[in-house]
PDB file of C-alpha atoms in Angstrom:
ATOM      1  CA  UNK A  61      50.215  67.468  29.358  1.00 47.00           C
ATOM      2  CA  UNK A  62      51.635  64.272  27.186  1.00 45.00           C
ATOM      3  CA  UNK A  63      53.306  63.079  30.723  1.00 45.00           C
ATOM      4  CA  UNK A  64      50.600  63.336  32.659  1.00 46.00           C
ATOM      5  CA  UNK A  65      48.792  61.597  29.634  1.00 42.00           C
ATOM      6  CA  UNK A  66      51.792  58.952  29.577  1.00 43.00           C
ATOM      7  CA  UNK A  67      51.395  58.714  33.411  1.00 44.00           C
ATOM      8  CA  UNK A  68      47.585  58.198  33.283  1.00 49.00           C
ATOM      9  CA  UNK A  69      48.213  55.262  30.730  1.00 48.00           C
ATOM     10  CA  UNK A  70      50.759  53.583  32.831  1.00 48.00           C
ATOM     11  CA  UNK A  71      48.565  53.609  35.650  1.00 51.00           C
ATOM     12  CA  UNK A  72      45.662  51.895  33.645  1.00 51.00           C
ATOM     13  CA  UNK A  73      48.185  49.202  31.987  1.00 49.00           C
ATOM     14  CA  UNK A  74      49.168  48.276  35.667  1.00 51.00           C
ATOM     15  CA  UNK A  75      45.488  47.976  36.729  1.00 50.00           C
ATOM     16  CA  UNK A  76      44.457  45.997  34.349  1.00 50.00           C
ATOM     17  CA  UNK A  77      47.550  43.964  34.969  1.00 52.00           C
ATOM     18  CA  UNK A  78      46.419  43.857  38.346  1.00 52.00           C
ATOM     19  CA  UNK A  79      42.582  42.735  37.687  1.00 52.00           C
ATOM     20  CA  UNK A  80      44.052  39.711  35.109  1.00 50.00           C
ATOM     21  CA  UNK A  81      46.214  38.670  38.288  1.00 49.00           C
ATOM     22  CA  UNK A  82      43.193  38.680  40.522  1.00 53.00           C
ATOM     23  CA  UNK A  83      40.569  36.674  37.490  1.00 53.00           C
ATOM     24  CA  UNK A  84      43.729  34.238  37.748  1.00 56.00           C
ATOM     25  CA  UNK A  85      44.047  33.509  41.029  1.00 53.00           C
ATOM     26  CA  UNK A  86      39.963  32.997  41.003  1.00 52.00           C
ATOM     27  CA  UNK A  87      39.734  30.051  38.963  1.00 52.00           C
ATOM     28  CA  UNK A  88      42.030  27.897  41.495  1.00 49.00           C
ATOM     29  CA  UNK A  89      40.091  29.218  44.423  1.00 49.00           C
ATOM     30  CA  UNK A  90      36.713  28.251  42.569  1.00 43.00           C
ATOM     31  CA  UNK A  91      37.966  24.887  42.145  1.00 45.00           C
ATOM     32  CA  UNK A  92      39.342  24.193  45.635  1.00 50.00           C
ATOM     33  CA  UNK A  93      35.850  25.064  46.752  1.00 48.00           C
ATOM     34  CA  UNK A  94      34.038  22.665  44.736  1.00 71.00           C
ATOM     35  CA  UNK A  95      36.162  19.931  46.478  1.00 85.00           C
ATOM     36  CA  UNK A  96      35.201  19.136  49.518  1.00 86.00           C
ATOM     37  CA  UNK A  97      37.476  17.628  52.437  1.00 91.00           C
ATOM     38  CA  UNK A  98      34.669  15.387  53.718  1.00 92.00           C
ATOM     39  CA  UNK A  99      34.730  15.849  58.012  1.00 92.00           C
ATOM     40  CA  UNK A 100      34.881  13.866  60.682  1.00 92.00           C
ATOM     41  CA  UNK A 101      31.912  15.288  62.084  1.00 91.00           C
ATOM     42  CA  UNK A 102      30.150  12.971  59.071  1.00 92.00           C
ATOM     43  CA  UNK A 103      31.037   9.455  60.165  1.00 90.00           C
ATOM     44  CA  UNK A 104      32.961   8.658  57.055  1.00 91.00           C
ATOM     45  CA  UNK A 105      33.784   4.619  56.782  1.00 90.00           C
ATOM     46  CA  UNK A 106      35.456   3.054  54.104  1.00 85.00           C
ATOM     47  CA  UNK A 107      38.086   3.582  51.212  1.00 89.00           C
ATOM     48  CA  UNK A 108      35.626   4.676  48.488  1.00 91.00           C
ATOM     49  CA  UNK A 109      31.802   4.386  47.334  1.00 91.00           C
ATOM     50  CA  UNK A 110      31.018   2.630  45.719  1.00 89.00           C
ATOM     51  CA  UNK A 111      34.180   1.051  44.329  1.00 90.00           C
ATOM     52  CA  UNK A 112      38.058   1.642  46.419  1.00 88.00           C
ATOM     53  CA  UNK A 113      39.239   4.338  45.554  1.00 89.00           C
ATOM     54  CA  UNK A 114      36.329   6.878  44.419  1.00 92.00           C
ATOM     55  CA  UNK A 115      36.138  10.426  45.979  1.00 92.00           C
ATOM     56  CA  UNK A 116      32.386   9.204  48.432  1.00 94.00           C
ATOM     57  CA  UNK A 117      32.486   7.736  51.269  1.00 93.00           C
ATOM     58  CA  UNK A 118      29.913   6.062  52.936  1.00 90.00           C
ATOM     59  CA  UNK A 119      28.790   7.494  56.191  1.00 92.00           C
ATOM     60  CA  UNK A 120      27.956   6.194  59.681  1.00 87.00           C
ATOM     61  CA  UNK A 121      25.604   7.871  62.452  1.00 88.00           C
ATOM     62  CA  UNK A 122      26.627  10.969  63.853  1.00 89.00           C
ATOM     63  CA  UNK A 123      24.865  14.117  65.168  1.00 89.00           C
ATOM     64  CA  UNK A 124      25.342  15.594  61.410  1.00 89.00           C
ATOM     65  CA  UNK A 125      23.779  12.598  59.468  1.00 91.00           C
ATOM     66  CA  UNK A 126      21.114  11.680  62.009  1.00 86.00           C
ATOM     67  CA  UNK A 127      18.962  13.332  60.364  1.00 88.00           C
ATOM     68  CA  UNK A 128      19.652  11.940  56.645  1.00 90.00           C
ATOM     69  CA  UNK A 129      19.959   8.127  57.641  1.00 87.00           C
ATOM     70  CA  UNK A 130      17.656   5.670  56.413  1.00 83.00           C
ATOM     71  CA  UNK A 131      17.223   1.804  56.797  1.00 81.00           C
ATOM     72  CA  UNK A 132      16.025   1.766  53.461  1.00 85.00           C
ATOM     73  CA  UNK A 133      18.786   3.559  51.560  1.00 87.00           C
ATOM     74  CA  UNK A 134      22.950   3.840  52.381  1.00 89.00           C
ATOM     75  CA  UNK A 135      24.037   7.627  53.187  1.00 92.00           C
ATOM     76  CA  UNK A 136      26.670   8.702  51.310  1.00 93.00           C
ATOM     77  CA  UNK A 137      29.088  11.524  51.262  1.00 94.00           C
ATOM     78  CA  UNK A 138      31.169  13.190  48.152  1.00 94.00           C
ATOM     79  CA  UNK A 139      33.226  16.744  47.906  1.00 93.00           C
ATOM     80  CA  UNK A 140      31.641  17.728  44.664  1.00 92.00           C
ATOM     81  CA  UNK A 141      28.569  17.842  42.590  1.00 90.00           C
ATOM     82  CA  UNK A 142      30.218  15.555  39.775  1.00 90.00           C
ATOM     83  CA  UNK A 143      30.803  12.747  42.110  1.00 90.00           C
ATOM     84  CA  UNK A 144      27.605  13.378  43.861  1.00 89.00           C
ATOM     85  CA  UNK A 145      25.589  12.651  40.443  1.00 90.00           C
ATOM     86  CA  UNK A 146      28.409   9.874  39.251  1.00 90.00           C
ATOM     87  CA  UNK A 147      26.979   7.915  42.381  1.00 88.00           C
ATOM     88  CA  UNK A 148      22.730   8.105  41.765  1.00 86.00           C
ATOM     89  CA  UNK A 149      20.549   8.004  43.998  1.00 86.00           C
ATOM     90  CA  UNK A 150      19.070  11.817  45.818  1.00 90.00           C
ATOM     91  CA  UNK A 151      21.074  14.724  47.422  1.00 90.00           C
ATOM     92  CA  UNK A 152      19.547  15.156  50.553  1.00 91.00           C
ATOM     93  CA  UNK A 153      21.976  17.618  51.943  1.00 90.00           C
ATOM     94  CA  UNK A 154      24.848  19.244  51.847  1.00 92.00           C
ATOM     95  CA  UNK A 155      26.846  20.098  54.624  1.00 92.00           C
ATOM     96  CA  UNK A 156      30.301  22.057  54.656  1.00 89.00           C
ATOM     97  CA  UNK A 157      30.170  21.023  50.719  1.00 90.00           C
ATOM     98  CA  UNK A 158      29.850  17.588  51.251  1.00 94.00           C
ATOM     99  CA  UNK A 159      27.406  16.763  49.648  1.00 93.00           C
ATOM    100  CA  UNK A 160      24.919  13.703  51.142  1.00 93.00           C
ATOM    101  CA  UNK A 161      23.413  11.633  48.774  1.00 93.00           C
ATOM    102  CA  UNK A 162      20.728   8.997  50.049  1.00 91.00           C
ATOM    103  CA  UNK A 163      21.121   5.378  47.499  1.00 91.00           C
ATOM    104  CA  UNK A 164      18.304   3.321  47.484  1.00 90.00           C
ATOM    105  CA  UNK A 165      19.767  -0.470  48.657  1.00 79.00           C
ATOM    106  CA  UNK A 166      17.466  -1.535  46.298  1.00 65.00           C
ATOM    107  CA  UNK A 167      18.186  -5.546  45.717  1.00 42.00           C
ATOM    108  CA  UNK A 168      20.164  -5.337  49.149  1.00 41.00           C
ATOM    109  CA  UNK A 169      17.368  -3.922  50.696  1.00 41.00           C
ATOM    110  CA  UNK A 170      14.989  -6.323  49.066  1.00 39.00           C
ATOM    111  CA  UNK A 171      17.275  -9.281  50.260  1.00 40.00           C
ATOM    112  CA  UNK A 172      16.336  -7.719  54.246  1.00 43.00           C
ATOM    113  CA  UNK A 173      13.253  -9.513  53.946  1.00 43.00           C
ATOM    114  CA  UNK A 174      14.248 -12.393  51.325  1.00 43.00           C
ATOM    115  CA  UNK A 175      16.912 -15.161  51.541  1.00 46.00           C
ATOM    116  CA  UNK A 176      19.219 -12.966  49.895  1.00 48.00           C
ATOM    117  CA  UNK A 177      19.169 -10.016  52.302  1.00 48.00           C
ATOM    118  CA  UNK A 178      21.040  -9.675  55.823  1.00 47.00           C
ATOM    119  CA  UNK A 179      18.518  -9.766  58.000  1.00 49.00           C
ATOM    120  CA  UNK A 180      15.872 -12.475  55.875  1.00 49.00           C
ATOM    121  CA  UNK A 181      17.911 -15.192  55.345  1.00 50.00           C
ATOM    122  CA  UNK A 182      18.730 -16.055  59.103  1.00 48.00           C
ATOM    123  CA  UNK A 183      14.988 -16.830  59.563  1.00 48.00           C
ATOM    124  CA  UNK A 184      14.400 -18.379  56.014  1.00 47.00           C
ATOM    125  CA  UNK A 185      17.528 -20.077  55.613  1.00 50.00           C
ATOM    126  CA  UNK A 186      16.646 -21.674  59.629  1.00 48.00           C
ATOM    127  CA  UNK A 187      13.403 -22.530  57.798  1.00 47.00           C
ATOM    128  CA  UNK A 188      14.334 -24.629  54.852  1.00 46.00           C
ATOM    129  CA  UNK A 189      17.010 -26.150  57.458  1.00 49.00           C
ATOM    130  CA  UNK A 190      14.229 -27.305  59.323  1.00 45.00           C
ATOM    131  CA  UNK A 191      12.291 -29.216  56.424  1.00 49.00           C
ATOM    132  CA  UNK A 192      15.592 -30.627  55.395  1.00 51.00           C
ATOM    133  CA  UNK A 193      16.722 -31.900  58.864  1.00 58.00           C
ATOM    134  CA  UNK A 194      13.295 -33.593  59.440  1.00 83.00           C
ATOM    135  CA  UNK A 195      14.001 -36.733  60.295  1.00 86.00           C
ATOM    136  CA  UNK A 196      10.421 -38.722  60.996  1.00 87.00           C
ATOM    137  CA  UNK A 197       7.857 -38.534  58.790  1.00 81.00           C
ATOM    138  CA  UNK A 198       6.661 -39.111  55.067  1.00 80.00           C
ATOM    139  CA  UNK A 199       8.392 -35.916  54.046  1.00 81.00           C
ATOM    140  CA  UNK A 200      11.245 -36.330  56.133  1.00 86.00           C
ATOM    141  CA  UNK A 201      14.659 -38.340  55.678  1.00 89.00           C
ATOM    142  CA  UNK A 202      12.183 -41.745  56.968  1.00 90.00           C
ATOM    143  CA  UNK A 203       9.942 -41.405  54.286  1.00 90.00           C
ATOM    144  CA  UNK A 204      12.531 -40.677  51.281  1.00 90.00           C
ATOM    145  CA  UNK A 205      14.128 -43.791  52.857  1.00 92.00           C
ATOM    146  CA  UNK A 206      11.085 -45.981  52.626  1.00 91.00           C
ATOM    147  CA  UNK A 207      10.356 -44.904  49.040  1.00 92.00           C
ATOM    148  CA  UNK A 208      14.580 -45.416  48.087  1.00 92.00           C
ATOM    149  CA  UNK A 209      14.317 -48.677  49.591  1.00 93.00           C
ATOM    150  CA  UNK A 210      11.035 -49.810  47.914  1.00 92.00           C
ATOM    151  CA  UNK A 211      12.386 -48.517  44.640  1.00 91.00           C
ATOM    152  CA  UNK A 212      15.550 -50.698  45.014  1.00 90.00           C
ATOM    153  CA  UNK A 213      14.355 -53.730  46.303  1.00 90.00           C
ATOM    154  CA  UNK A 214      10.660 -53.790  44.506  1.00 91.00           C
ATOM    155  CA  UNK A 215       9.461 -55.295  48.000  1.00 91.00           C
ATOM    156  CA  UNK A 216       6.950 -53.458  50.422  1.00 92.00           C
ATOM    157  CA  UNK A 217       8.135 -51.118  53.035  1.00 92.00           C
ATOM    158  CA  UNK A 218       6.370 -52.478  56.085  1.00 91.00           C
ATOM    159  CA  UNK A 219       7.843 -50.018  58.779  1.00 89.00           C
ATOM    160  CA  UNK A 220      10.782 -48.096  60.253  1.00 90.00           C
ATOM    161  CA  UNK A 221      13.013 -50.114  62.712  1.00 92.00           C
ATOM    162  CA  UNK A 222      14.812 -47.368  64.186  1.00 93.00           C
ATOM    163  CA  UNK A 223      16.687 -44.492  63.677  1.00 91.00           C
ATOM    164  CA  UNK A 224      20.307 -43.693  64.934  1.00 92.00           C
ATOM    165  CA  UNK A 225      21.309 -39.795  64.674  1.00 88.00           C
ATOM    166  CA  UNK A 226      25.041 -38.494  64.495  1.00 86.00           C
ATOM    167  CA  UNK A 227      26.407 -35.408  63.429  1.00 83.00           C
ATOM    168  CA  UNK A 228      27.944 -36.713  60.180  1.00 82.00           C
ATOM    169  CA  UNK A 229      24.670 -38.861  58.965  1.00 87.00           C
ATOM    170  CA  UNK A 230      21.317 -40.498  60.417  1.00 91.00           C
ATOM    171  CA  UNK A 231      21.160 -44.211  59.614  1.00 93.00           C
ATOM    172  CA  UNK A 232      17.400 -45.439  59.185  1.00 93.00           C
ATOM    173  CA  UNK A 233      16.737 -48.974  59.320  1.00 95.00           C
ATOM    174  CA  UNK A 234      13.253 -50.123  57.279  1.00 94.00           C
ATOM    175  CA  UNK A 235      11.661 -53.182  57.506  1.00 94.00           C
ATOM    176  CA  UNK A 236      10.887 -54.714  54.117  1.00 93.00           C
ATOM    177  CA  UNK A 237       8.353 -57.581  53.683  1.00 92.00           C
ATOM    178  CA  UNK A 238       9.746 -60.922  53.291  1.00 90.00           C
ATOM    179  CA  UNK A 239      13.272 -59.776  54.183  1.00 90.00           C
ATOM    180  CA  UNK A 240      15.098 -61.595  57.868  1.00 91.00           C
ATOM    181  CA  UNK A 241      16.917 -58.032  58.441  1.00 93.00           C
ATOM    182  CA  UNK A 242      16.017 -54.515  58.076  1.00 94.00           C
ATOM    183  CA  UNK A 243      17.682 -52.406  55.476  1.00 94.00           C
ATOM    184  CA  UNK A 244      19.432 -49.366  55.814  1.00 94.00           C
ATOM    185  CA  UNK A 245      19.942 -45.478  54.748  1.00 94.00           C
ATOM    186  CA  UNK A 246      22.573 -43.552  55.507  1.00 91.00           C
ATOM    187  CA  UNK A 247      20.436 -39.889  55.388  1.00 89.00           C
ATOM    188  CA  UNK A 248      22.230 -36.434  55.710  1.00 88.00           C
ATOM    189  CA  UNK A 249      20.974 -33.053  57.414  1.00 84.00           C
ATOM    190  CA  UNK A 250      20.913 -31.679  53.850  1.00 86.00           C
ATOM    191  CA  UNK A 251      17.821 -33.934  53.317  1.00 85.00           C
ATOM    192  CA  UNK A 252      19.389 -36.113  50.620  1.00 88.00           C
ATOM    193  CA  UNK A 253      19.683 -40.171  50.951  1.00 88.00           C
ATOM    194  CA  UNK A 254      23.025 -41.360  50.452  1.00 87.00           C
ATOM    195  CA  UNK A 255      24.387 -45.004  50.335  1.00 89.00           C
ATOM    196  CA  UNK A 256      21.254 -47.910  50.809  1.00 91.00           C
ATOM    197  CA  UNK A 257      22.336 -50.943  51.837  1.00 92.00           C
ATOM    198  CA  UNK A 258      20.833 -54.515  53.408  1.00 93.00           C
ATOM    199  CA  UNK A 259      21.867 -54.677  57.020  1.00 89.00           C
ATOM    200  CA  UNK A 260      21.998 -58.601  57.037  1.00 86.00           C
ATOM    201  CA  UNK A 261      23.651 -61.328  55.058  1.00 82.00           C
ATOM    202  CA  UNK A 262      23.838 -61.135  51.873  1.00 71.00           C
ATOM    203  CA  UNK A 263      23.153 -64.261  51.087  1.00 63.00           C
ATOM    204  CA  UNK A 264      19.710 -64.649  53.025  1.00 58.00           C
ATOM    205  CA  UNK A 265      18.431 -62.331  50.681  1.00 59.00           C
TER     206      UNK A 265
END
């Protein structure tokens, strides 16, 4: 009876050996699954979201992420629920383990539509060109002329005498009252008035 008793012992030691092996090799299989490899199949761009380096990726359109993509928000992708939450913004999927997490652009997106943004400041930036380029009228480079020239010489501004355009500066001739040649600004496209000068002889002056 003791060896059978001495056998039956054995045979629970070595089970029990054998269950600790199998609760160790569990905790490196847990982890492995919690990283993700993020696929192909996703689109992924980049070397790290949102700095180089970190575990998300951005991701582009794909029949996967079709779905997830927004104009309003950049689609992300990270292997684990840490780096998932480390980024903000809201898991909106999660696909093979990836997880997809949808960040708000916020001030980027805000810039779309404002001189800041990628798409807004083509059409506001073309705007503010166009009131600085102006090149007749009282609120163009002729008018801030007149009113230079006026401040300078303390004489009336009686008229423009013309205007000649080049790519580096527009020169505007004014006529001032009581003077025998026109004087002149050099203007730039950024709507300031450089040098001012009196196109004649000095000495008639």
């Amino acid at each position: 009876m003791s060896y059978k008793l001495v056998l039956a012992g054995a045979s629970a030691l070595a089970l029990a050996a054998c269950g600790g092996a199998d609760a160790d090799t569990s905790e490196p299989d847990v982890a492995v699954e919690d990283i993700a490899i993020i696929p192909e199949s996703l689109a992924p761009f980049g070397d790290g979201y949102p700095n180089s380096g970190d575990p998300c990726l951005r991701l582009g359109e794909s029949a996967a992420t079709s779905n997830y993509l927004d104009d309003s928000a950049t689609l992300v992708g990270c292997p684990s629920e840490a780096a998932a939450e480390a980024v903000g913004g809201n898991i909106v999927g999660n696909i093979d383990g990836v997880r997809l997490v949808s960040v708000p652009m916020g001030d980027a997106n805000i810039g779309m539509t404002s001189p800041i943004g990628e798409n807004g400041p083509v059409e506001t930036t073309a705007a503010a060109q166009a009131k600085e380029v102006a090149v007749r009228g009282e609120n163009g480079l002729e008018g801030k002329c007149a009113t230079r020239v006026a401040r300078e010489t303390g004489a009336r501004v009686i008229g423009t005498n013309r205007i000649e355009e080049s790519e580096a500066a527009i020169a505007i001739f004014v006529n001032v009252e009581g003077a025998q040649a026109p004087w002149r600004c050099l203007g730039y496209r950024d709507g300031t008035i450089g040098e001012v000068m009196y196109s004649g002889s000095e000495g008639a002056l």
